[in-house]
């Protein structure tokens, strides 16, 4: 009897058995995972830039230490995710070259500028809050290395979210009127880009149906966006801030908040490379790569020298 590999594969997924790197998998599954995981890794690495901008200007030592730790965690997330993607057969150098050439995507959210200290609060509260909503279900993704990487990522994101919310809370409850206004201004600028992070509406999301069938994604873009809005509105109330959406209203019948129309033209422009900071972000990554070339060369030369020395010792023995 001939075994249908694709059917066996889907049965494993249906039975919640993880797919591991050496298991047979359809080529499209491998490509979809590579696309999503590498985009996710790039997002973490590019995502260090907007906050990195404020490390030298954090208002006190405690804030500075927490911000450095957060940005460092983001580097770590990028590294676990590149490692998970490498198990699918693409090298890190290839992934980076796709980022640097502009071929690979990364999250739209990191193409917005961070203009005040309150942006550090808004990013932690909203951007990490949205990331947690999207990423907790990824801990159950069908591909083992991705799911396992996400467990630690989510634990750290939860610290990041609290770090941001606490900055907002301090500005809003202990700050002077100018500081509270700064928090409101940050919310005004970060709200809509944060809800765009979840991606296009379900009916315009070309990858969702297949990714849900393969249990890479477990919850749709729109459902996650709604869940995020539902948990975030009461948090804004505690801060005493107003979400910049005049159509935002609790809908008793649906048991959810209704919200206004997202500006998809803005989203498409940012994803296409025309957001406020796309060019600056990409240039920073390319410059970092080029300026680090001598470090990579030195590390390789040292590794070769050590390997030769070790080989010499073995021969002599
Ligand atoms: N930005 O068919 P779908 C973080 C693209 S990490 C740019 O719905 P899919 C931590 C999408 O790639 C944030 N492009 O696609 C942090 C696709 O294009 P393609 C990143 C977007 O994959 C916090 C096309 O649109 N998180 O925040 C975006 O099924 C603070 C059609 O879309 C992840 O990557 C977007 N927002 O669903 C770090 C999580 N949305 O590839 C520092 C993992 C969609 O066909 C500071 N990824 N597109 O050319 C995912 O869950 C999914 O990939 C989605 C998109 C939900 C992002």
mmCIF file of C-alpha atoms and ligand atoms in Angstrom:
data_model
loop_
_atom_site.group_PDB
_atom_site.id
_atom_site.type_symbol
_atom_site.label_atom_id
_atom_site.label_comp_id
_atom_site.label_asym_id
_atom_site.label_seq_id
_atom_site.Cartn_x
_atom_site.Cartn_y
_atom_site.Cartn_z
ATOM 1 C CA UNK A 1 0.000 0.000 0.000
ATOM 2 C CA UNK A 2 1.396 3.395 -0.938
ATOM 3 C CA UNK A 3 1.737 5.881 1.892
ATOM 4 C CA UNK A 4 0.497 9.389 1.174
ATOM 5 C CA UNK A 5 3.105 11.540 2.919
ATOM 6 C CA UNK A 6 0.976 14.661 2.834
ATOM 7 C CA UNK A 7 -1.956 12.876 4.496
ATOM 8 C CA UNK A 8 0.267 11.411 7.225
ATOM 9 C CA UNK A 9 1.724 14.884 7.787
ATOM 10 C CA UNK A 10 -1.723 16.490 8.122
ATOM 11 C CA UNK A 11 -2.846 13.706 10.475
ATOM 12 C CA UNK A 12 0.107 14.437 12.739
ATOM 13 C CA UNK A 13 -0.866 18.079 12.806
ATOM 14 C CA UNK A 14 -4.505 17.242 13.471
ATOM 15 C CA UNK A 15 -3.379 15.036 16.375
ATOM 16 C CA UNK A 16 -1.228 17.833 17.828
ATOM 17 C CA UNK A 17 2.046 15.980 17.178
ATOM 18 C CA UNK A 18 4.857 18.468 16.644
ATOM 19 C CA UNK A 19 6.716 18.509 13.338
ATOM 20 C CA UNK A 20 10.486 18.381 13.873
ATOM 21 C CA UNK A 21 13.293 19.455 11.499
ATOM 22 C CA UNK A 22 14.050 15.957 10.167
ATOM 23 C CA UNK A 23 10.404 14.989 9.608
ATOM 24 C CA UNK A 24 8.984 14.987 6.119
ATOM 25 C CA UNK A 25 7.079 18.193 5.408
ATOM 26 C CA UNK A 26 5.465 19.715 2.325
ATOM 27 C CA UNK A 27 7.706 22.265 0.632
ATOM 28 C CA UNK A 28 5.026 24.943 1.073
ATOM 29 C CA UNK A 29 4.898 24.335 4.833
ATOM 30 C CA UNK A 30 8.678 24.763 5.027
ATOM 31 C CA UNK A 31 8.556 27.957 2.958
ATOM 32 C CA UNK A 32 5.662 29.416 4.942
ATOM 33 C CA UNK A 33 7.467 28.793 8.212
ATOM 34 C CA UNK A 34 10.713 30.224 6.888
ATOM 35 C CA UNK A 35 8.864 33.330 5.754
ATOM 36 C CA UNK A 36 7.062 33.861 9.044
ATOM 37 C CA UNK A 37 9.929 32.949 11.393
ATOM 38 C CA UNK A 38 12.542 34.986 9.506
ATOM 39 C CA UNK A 39 10.186 38.001 9.348
ATOM 40 C CA UNK A 40 9.623 37.589 13.046
ATOM 41 C CA UNK A 41 13.393 37.416 13.721
ATOM 42 C CA UNK A 42 14.022 40.514 11.595
ATOM 43 C CA UNK A 43 11.245 42.332 13.492
ATOM 44 C CA UNK A 44 12.946 41.647 16.804
ATOM 45 C CA UNK A 45 16.304 42.906 15.521
ATOM 46 C CA UNK A 46 14.943 46.000 13.760
ATOM 47 C CA UNK A 47 12.654 46.463 16.777
ATOM 48 C CA UNK A 48 15.714 47.216 18.914
ATOM 49 C CA UNK A 49 16.312 50.459 17.026
ATOM 50 C CA UNK A 50 13.368 52.661 18.088
ATOM 51 C CA UNK A 51 14.036 51.927 21.783
ATOM 52 C CA UNK A 52 17.827 51.920 21.432
ATOM 53 C CA UNK A 53 17.359 55.575 20.552
ATOM 54 C CA UNK A 54 16.339 56.306 24.176
ATOM 55 C CA UNK A 55 18.865 54.319 26.196
ATOM 56 C CA UNK A 56 21.200 57.289 26.599
ATOM 57 C CA UNK A 57 18.298 59.565 27.522
ATOM 58 C CA UNK A 58 16.401 57.402 30.031
ATOM 59 C CA UNK A 59 15.334 59.645 32.937
ATOM 60 C CA UNK A 60 17.083 57.646 35.696
ATOM 61 C CA UNK A 61 19.282 54.636 36.336
ATOM 62 C CA UNK A 62 16.406 52.221 37.055
ATOM 63 C CA UNK A 63 14.696 53.131 33.778
ATOM 64 C CA UNK A 64 17.981 52.884 31.888
ATOM 65 C CA UNK A 65 18.805 49.427 33.276
ATOM 66 C CA UNK A 66 15.319 48.114 32.491
ATOM 67 C CA UNK A 67 15.407 49.531 28.968
ATOM 68 C CA UNK A 68 18.853 48.056 28.266
ATOM 69 C CA UNK A 69 17.626 44.673 29.534
ATOM 70 C CA UNK A 70 14.544 44.864 27.310
ATOM 71 C CA UNK A 71 16.495 45.762 24.179
ATOM 72 C CA UNK A 72 18.991 43.003 24.960
ATOM 73 C CA UNK A 73 16.116 40.506 25.278
ATOM 74 C CA UNK A 74 14.971 41.558 21.812
ATOM 75 C CA UNK A 75 18.400 40.687 20.413
ATOM 76 C CA UNK A 76 18.071 37.297 22.131
ATOM 77 C CA UNK A 77 14.620 36.744 20.602
ATOM 78 C CA UNK A 78 16.027 37.500 17.162
ATOM 79 C CA UNK A 79 18.780 34.948 17.742
ATOM 80 C CA UNK A 80 16.472 32.123 18.921
ATOM 81 C CA UNK A 81 14.222 32.805 15.959
ATOM 82 C CA UNK A 82 17.068 32.831 13.418
ATOM 83 C CA UNK A 83 18.201 29.512 14.920
ATOM 84 C CA UNK A 84 14.681 28.069 14.588
ATOM 85 C CA UNK A 85 14.542 29.261 10.961
ATOM 86 C CA UNK A 86 17.975 27.760 10.222
ATOM 87 C CA UNK A 87 16.571 24.292 11.027
ATOM 88 C CA UNK A 88 14.443 24.726 7.881
ATOM 89 C CA UNK A 89 17.521 24.914 5.685
ATOM 90 C CA UNK A 90 18.271 28.600 5.166
ATOM 91 C CA UNK A 91 21.472 30.085 6.563
ATOM 92 C CA UNK A 92 21.496 33.152 8.773
ATOM 93 C CA UNK A 93 23.632 34.974 6.198
ATOM 94 C CA UNK A 94 20.977 34.362 3.535
ATOM 95 C CA UNK A 95 18.225 35.626 5.812
ATOM 96 C CA UNK A 96 20.205 38.737 6.660
ATOM 97 C CA UNK A 97 21.023 39.413 3.045
ATOM 98 C CA UNK A 98 17.259 39.270 2.273
ATOM 99 C CA UNK A 99 16.649 41.804 5.039
ATOM 100 C CA UNK A 100 19.422 44.095 3.850
ATOM 101 C CA UNK A 101 18.334 44.013 0.220
ATOM 102 C CA UNK A 102 14.786 44.975 1.238
ATOM 103 C CA UNK A 103 13.382 41.635 0.006
ATOM 104 C CA UNK A 104 12.385 40.352 3.455
ATOM 105 C CA UNK A 105 9.657 41.989 5.499
ATOM 106 C CA UNK A 106 9.665 42.967 9.159
ATOM 107 C CA UNK A 107 6.853 44.336 11.273
ATOM 108 C CA UNK A 108 5.357 47.626 10.088
ATOM 109 C CA UNK A 109 5.357 48.987 13.654
ATOM 110 C CA UNK A 110 9.116 49.549 13.777
ATOM 111 C CA UNK A 111 8.993 52.127 11.004
ATOM 112 C CA UNK A 112 7.552 54.803 13.273
ATOM 113 C CA UNK A 113 9.758 57.304 15.142
ATOM 114 C CA UNK A 114 10.225 57.453 18.927
ATOM 115 C CA UNK A 115 10.056 61.149 19.672
ATOM 116 C CA UNK A 116 9.559 61.362 23.455
ATOM 117 C CA UNK A 117 10.297 59.284 26.563
ATOM 118 C CA UNK A 118 6.586 58.400 26.767
ATOM 119 C CA UNK A 119 7.085 56.418 23.542
ATOM 120 C CA UNK A 120 9.080 53.904 25.628
ATOM 121 C CA UNK A 121 5.980 53.473 27.746
ATOM 122 C CA UNK A 122 3.631 53.239 24.777
ATOM 123 C CA UNK A 123 5.834 50.702 22.977
ATOM 124 C CA UNK A 124 6.045 48.402 25.988
ATOM 125 C CA UNK A 125 2.352 48.715 26.782
ATOM 126 C CA UNK A 126 0.928 48.562 23.258
ATOM 127 C CA UNK A 127 3.540 47.016 20.956
ATOM 128 C CA UNK A 128 4.638 44.325 23.407
ATOM 129 C CA UNK A 129 1.004 43.926 24.457
ATOM 130 C CA UNK A 130 0.047 43.242 20.835
ATOM 131 C CA UNK A 131 3.091 40.994 20.398
ATOM 132 C CA UNK A 132 2.049 38.879 23.420
ATOM 133 C CA UNK A 133 -1.502 38.541 22.108
ATOM 134 C CA UNK A 134 -0.168 37.331 18.763
ATOM 135 C CA UNK A 135 2.669 35.198 20.140
ATOM 136 C CA UNK A 136 1.116 33.233 23.007
ATOM 137 C CA UNK A 137 -0.804 31.070 20.502
ATOM 138 C CA UNK A 138 2.485 30.576 18.597
ATOM 139 C CA UNK A 139 3.797 28.616 21.626
ATOM 140 C CA UNK A 140 1.434 25.918 20.297
ATOM 141 C CA UNK A 141 2.553 26.238 16.660
ATOM 142 C CA UNK A 142 2.900 22.879 14.934
ATOM 143 C CA UNK A 143 6.626 23.297 14.206
ATOM 144 C CA UNK A 144 8.573 22.208 17.303
ATOM 145 C CA UNK A 145 11.587 24.577 17.172
ATOM 146 C CA UNK A 146 9.347 27.627 16.612
ATOM 147 C CA UNK A 147 6.886 26.670 19.353
ATOM 148 C CA UNK A 148 9.691 26.049 21.861
ATOM 149 C CA UNK A 149 11.441 29.331 21.050
ATOM 150 C CA UNK A 150 8.183 31.183 21.584
ATOM 151 C CA UNK A 151 7.768 29.960 25.166
ATOM 152 C CA UNK A 152 10.759 31.928 26.399
ATOM 153 C CA UNK A 153 10.031 34.867 24.103
ATOM 154 C CA UNK A 154 6.547 35.207 25.598
ATOM 155 C CA UNK A 155 7.807 35.120 29.189
ATOM 156 C CA UNK A 156 10.176 37.964 28.393
ATOM 157 C CA UNK A 157 7.550 39.924 26.448
ATOM 158 C CA UNK A 158 5.378 39.869 29.511
ATOM 159 C CA UNK A 159 8.130 41.651 31.491
ATOM 160 C CA UNK A 160 8.456 44.132 28.605
ATOM 161 C CA UNK A 161 4.753 44.894 28.605
ATOM 162 C CA UNK A 162 4.747 45.598 32.342
ATOM 163 C CA UNK A 163 7.847 47.738 32.011
ATOM 164 C CA UNK A 164 6.031 49.908 29.453
ATOM 165 C CA UNK A 165 2.746 50.071 31.318
ATOM 166 C CA UNK A 166 4.562 51.118 34.484
ATOM 167 C CA UNK A 167 6.200 54.015 32.614
ATOM 168 C CA UNK A 168 2.745 55.108 31.416
ATOM 169 C CA UNK A 169 1.278 54.711 34.910
ATOM 170 C CA UNK A 170 4.049 56.809 36.438
ATOM 171 C CA UNK A 171 3.635 59.576 33.855
ATOM 172 C CA UNK A 172 -0.145 59.568 34.244
ATOM 173 C CA UNK A 173 -0.513 59.247 38.013
ATOM 174 C CA UNK A 174 2.631 60.913 39.338
ATOM 175 C CA UNK A 175 3.536 63.206 36.463
ATOM 176 C CA UNK A 176 2.784 66.881 35.998
ATOM 177 C CA UNK A 177 0.251 67.993 33.326
ATOM 178 C CA UNK A 178 2.988 68.195 30.681
ATOM 179 C CA UNK A 179 4.061 64.609 31.440
ATOM 180 C CA UNK A 180 0.480 63.355 31.274
ATOM 181 C CA UNK A 181 0.043 65.181 27.969
ATOM 182 C CA UNK A 182 3.202 63.473 26.714
ATOM 183 C CA UNK A 183 1.670 60.066 27.602
ATOM 184 C CA UNK A 184 -1.554 60.973 25.769
ATOM 185 C CA UNK A 185 0.425 62.114 22.739
ATOM 186 C CA UNK A 186 2.335 58.805 22.671
ATOM 187 C CA UNK A 187 -0.942 56.862 22.823
ATOM 188 C CA UNK A 188 -2.344 59.005 20.000
ATOM 189 C CA UNK A 189 0.611 58.155 17.760
ATOM 190 C CA UNK A 190 1.052 54.444 18.651
ATOM 191 C CA UNK A 191 -2.550 53.246 18.877
ATOM 192 C CA UNK A 192 -3.399 52.770 15.200
ATOM 193 C CA UNK A 193 0.004 51.398 14.155
ATOM 194 C CA UNK A 194 -0.275 48.893 17.038
ATOM 195 C CA UNK A 195 -3.604 47.541 15.891
ATOM 196 C CA UNK A 196 -2.221 47.309 12.339
ATOM 197 C CA UNK A 197 0.498 44.957 13.661
ATOM 198 C CA UNK A 198 -1.983 42.067 13.541
ATOM 199 C CA UNK A 199 -1.929 42.236 9.751
ATOM 200 C CA UNK A 200 -4.682 42.637 7.157
ATOM 201 C CA UNK A 201 -8.321 41.785 7.819
ATOM 202 C CA UNK A 202 -9.017 38.059 7.571
ATOM 203 C CA UNK A 203 -10.674 38.362 4.160
ATOM 204 C CA UNK A 204 -7.532 40.077 2.815
ATOM 205 C CA UNK A 205 -5.010 37.783 4.480
ATOM 206 C CA UNK A 206 -3.726 35.446 1.748
ATOM 207 C CA UNK A 207 -1.714 33.211 4.107
ATOM 208 C CA UNK A 208 -4.180 32.720 6.959
ATOM 209 C CA UNK A 209 -6.334 29.819 5.739
ATOM 210 C CA UNK A 210 -3.396 27.530 4.979
ATOM 211 C CA UNK A 211 -1.423 28.584 8.076
ATOM 212 C CA UNK A 212 -4.465 27.841 10.259
ATOM 213 C CA UNK A 213 -4.912 24.408 8.635
ATOM 214 C CA UNK A 214 -1.260 23.673 9.377
ATOM 215 C CA UNK A 215 -1.685 25.053 12.911
ATOM 216 C CA UNK A 216 1.135 27.528 12.477
ATOM 217 C CA UNK A 217 -1.431 30.207 13.256
ATOM 218 C CA UNK A 218 -4.153 29.238 15.719
ATOM 219 C CA UNK A 219 -6.167 32.441 15.914
ATOM 220 C CA UNK A 220 -6.952 34.756 13.009
ATOM 221 C CA UNK A 221 -5.592 38.305 12.549
ATOM 222 C CA UNK A 222 -9.011 39.895 13.246
ATOM 223 C CA UNK A 223 -9.762 37.763 16.300
ATOM 224 C CA UNK A 224 -6.387 38.624 17.831
ATOM 225 C CA UNK A 225 -6.849 42.316 17.060
ATOM 226 C CA UNK A 226 -10.262 42.258 18.762
ATOM 227 C CA UNK A 227 -8.872 40.465 21.813
ATOM 228 C CA UNK A 228 -6.098 43.048 22.060
ATOM 229 C CA UNK A 229 -8.522 45.969 21.868
ATOM 230 C CA UNK A 230 -10.805 44.365 24.459
ATOM 231 C CA UNK A 231 -8.021 43.998 27.035
ATOM 232 C CA UNK A 232 -6.331 47.318 26.281
ATOM 233 C CA UNK A 233 -9.289 49.720 26.544
ATOM 234 C CA UNK A 234 -9.755 49.146 30.320
ATOM 235 C CA UNK A 235 -5.999 49.645 30.777
ATOM 236 C CA UNK A 236 -6.265 53.056 29.077
ATOM 237 C CA UNK A 237 -9.148 53.866 31.445
ATOM 238 C CA UNK A 238 -6.941 53.127 34.463
ATOM 239 C CA UNK A 239 -4.342 55.510 33.040
ATOM 240 C CA UNK A 240 -7.027 58.151 32.490
ATOM 241 C CA UNK A 241 -6.050 58.373 28.803
ATOM 242 C CA UNK A 242 -8.309 58.555 25.769
ATOM 243 C CA UNK A 243 -7.870 56.122 22.895
ATOM 244 C CA UNK A 244 -7.836 58.147 19.658
ATOM 245 C CA UNK A 245 -10.849 56.442 18.084
ATOM 246 C CA UNK A 246 -14.214 58.190 18.231
ATOM 247 C CA UNK A 247 -15.983 55.009 17.112
ATOM 248 C CA UNK A 248 -14.621 52.934 19.988
ATOM 249 C CA UNK A 249 -17.646 51.712 21.946
ATOM 250 C CA UNK A 250 -18.573 48.663 24.011
ATOM 251 C CA UNK A 251 -21.042 46.505 22.111
ATOM 252 C CA UNK A 252 -23.157 44.654 24.657
ATOM 253 C CA UNK A 253 -24.575 42.270 22.104
ATOM 254 C CA UNK A 254 -21.204 41.191 20.704
ATOM 255 C CA UNK A 255 -19.485 41.321 24.077
ATOM 256 C CA UNK A 256 -16.631 43.229 22.424
ATOM 257 C CA UNK A 257 -15.568 46.783 21.682
ATOM 258 C CA UNK A 258 -16.544 48.130 18.257
ATOM 259 C CA UNK A 259 -13.807 50.239 16.734
ATOM 260 C CA UNK A 260 -13.195 52.581 13.809
ATOM 261 C CA UNK A 261 -11.848 51.840 10.351
ATOM 262 C CA UNK A 262 -8.156 51.107 10.048
ATOM 263 C CA UNK A 263 -6.253 53.149 7.478
ATOM 264 C CA UNK A 264 -5.098 50.240 5.303
ATOM 265 C CA UNK A 265 -3.526 52.632 2.823
ATOM 266 C CA UNK A 266 -1.108 53.741 5.551
ATOM 267 C CA UNK A 267 -0.398 50.091 6.449
ATOM 268 C CA UNK A 268 0.283 49.158 2.805
ATOM 269 C CA UNK A 269 2.583 52.130 2.350
ATOM 270 C CA UNK A 270 4.594 51.267 5.472
ATOM 271 C CA UNK A 271 4.880 47.596 4.446
ATOM 272 C CA UNK A 272 5.940 48.699 0.948
ATOM 273 C CA UNK A 273 8.898 50.621 2.425
ATOM 274 C CA UNK A 274 7.391 54.110 2.490
ATOM 275 C CA UNK A 275 6.767 54.579 6.215
ATOM 276 C CA UNK A 276 8.294 57.447 8.210
ATOM 277 C CA UNK A 277 11.481 55.537 9.192
ATOM 278 C CA UNK A 278 11.826 52.581 6.756
ATOM 279 C CA UNK A 279 14.930 53.941 5.067
ATOM 280 C CA UNK A 280 16.580 54.941 8.344
ATOM 281 C CA UNK A 281 15.905 51.511 9.911
ATOM 282 C CA UNK A 282 17.291 49.566 6.977
ATOM 283 C CA UNK A 283 20.342 51.806 6.724
ATOM 284 C CA UNK A 284 21.085 51.268 10.433
ATOM 285 C CA UNK A 285 20.997 47.476 9.947
ATOM 286 C CA UNK A 286 23.119 47.530 6.786
ATOM 287 C CA UNK A 287 25.677 49.858 8.424
ATOM 288 C CA UNK A 288 25.846 47.612 11.513
ATOM 289 C CA UNK A 289 26.503 44.604 9.245
ATOM 290 C CA UNK A 290 29.202 46.390 7.240
ATOM 291 C CA UNK A 291 30.897 47.928 10.276
ATOM 292 C CA UNK A 292 30.967 44.538 11.977
ATOM 293 C CA UNK A 293 32.770 42.831 9.122
ATOM 294 C CA UNK A 294 36.198 43.092 10.775
ATOM 295 C CA UNK A 295 34.831 41.422 13.927
ATOM 296 C CA UNK A 296 33.448 38.494 11.925
ATOM 297 C CA UNK A 297 36.736 38.214 9.983
ATOM 298 C CA UNK A 298 38.791 38.277 13.185
ATOM 299 C CA UNK A 299 36.571 35.631 14.827
ATOM 300 C CA UNK A 300 36.849 33.376 11.774
ATOM 301 C CA UNK A 301 40.651 33.800 11.587
ATOM 302 C CA UNK A 302 40.957 33.005 15.305
ATOM 303 C CA UNK A 303 38.743 29.895 14.969
ATOM 304 C CA UNK A 304 40.868 28.692 12.043
ATOM 305 C CA UNK A 305 44.090 29.277 13.980
ATOM 306 C CA UNK A 306 42.737 27.313 16.969
ATOM 307 C CA UNK A 307 41.499 24.469 14.764
ATOM 308 C CA UNK A 308 44.987 24.225 13.169
ATOM 309 C CA UNK A 309 46.651 24.206 16.583
ATOM 310 C CA UNK A 310 44.275 21.466 17.816
ATOM 311 C CA UNK A 311 44.930 19.412 14.658
ATOM 312 C CA UNK A 312 48.691 19.785 15.223
ATOM 313 C CA UNK A 313 48.329 18.510 18.817
ATOM 314 C CA UNK A 314 46.347 15.447 17.677
ATOM 315 C CA UNK A 315 48.967 14.635 15.048
ATOM 316 C CA UNK A 316 51.791 14.933 17.574
ATOM 317 C CA UNK A 317 50.011 12.618 20.054
HETATM 318 N N1 LIG B 1 4.029 44.295 9.137
HETATM 319 O O1 LIG B 1 -1.527 36.772 4.981
HETATM 320 P P1 LIG B 1 -1.062 37.616 6.109
HETATM 321 C C1 LIG B 1 7.485 42.269 18.357
HETATM 322 C C2 LIG B 1 2.392 40.928 5.674
HETATM 323 S S1 LIG B 1 7.668 41.174 17.094
HETATM 324 C C3 LIG B 1 4.595 43.938 7.976
HETATM 325 O O2 LIG B 1 -2.024 37.861 7.220
HETATM 326 P P2 LIG B 1 0.634 36.036 7.846
HETATM 327 C C4 LIG B 1 8.378 42.144 19.556
HETATM 328 C C5 LIG B 1 2.609 39.427 5.752
HETATM 329 O O3 LIG B 1 3.958 39.145 6.077
HETATM 330 C C6 LIG B 1 6.494 41.724 15.864
HETATM 331 N N2 LIG B 1 4.052 43.009 7.156
HETATM 332 O O4 LIG B 1 0.340 37.047 6.650
HETATM 333 C C7 LIG B 1 8.925 43.469 19.901
HETATM 334 C C8 LIG B 1 2.218 38.994 4.359
HETATM 335 O O5 LIG B 1 3.251 39.280 3.424
HETATM 336 P P3 LIG B 1 4.132 38.105 2.726
HETATM 337 C C9 LIG B 1 6.467 40.775 14.755
HETATM 338 C C10 LIG B 1 2.911 42.417 7.573
HETATM 339 O O6 LIG B 1 2.078 35.764 7.865
HETATM 340 C C11 LIG B 1 8.173 44.376 20.620
HETATM 341 C C12 LIG B 1 1.094 39.954 4.007
HETATM 342 O O7 LIG B 1 1.240 41.067 4.872
HETATM 343 N N3 LIG B 1 5.697 39.631 15.118
HETATM 344 O O8 LIG B 1 6.659 43.081 18.228
HETATM 345 C C13 LIG B 1 2.290 42.728 8.782
HETATM 346 O O9 LIG B 1 -0.288 34.863 7.808
HETATM 347 C C14 LIG B 1 8.710 45.632 20.950
HETATM 348 C C15 LIG B 1 -0.278 39.320 4.176
HETATM 349 O O10 LIG B 1 -0.574 39.031 5.561
HETATM 350 C C16 LIG B 1 5.675 38.544 14.333
HETATM 351 O O11 LIG B 1 6.318 38.488 13.306
HETATM 352 C C17 LIG B 1 2.886 43.713 9.591
HETATM 353 N N4 LIG B 1 2.363 44.111 10.769
HETATM 354 O O12 LIG B 1 0.229 36.879 9.152
HETATM 355 C C18 LIG B 1 10.217 43.801 19.529
HETATM 356 C C19 LIG B 1 4.855 37.381 14.835
HETATM 357 N N5 LIG B 1 1.171 41.978 8.900
HETATM 358 O O13 LIG B 1 5.006 37.525 3.818
HETATM 359 C C20 LIG B 1 10.741 45.058 19.842
HETATM 360 C C21 LIG B 1 4.850 36.211 13.882
HETATM 361 C C22 LIG B 1 1.093 41.219 7.788
HETATM 362 O O14 LIG B 1 3.164 37.068 2.203
HETATM 363 C C23 LIG B 1 9.968 45.961 20.564
HETATM 364 N N6 LIG B 1 4.140 36.491 12.674
HETATM 365 N N7 LIG B 1 2.130 41.497 6.987
HETATM 366 O O15 LIG B 1 4.934 38.802 1.695
HETATM 367 C C24 LIG B 1 2.795 36.348 12.517
HETATM 368 O O16 LIG B 1 2.091 36.005 13.451
HETATM 369 C C25 LIG B 1 2.220 36.566 11.150
HETATM 370 O O17 LIG B 1 3.263 36.502 10.200
HETATM 371 C C26 LIG B 1 1.419 37.906 10.993
HETATM 372 C C27 LIG B 1 0.963 38.027 9.523
HETATM 373 C C28 LIG B 1 0.200 37.885 11.903
HETATM 374 C C29 LIG B 1 2.313 39.103 11.318
#
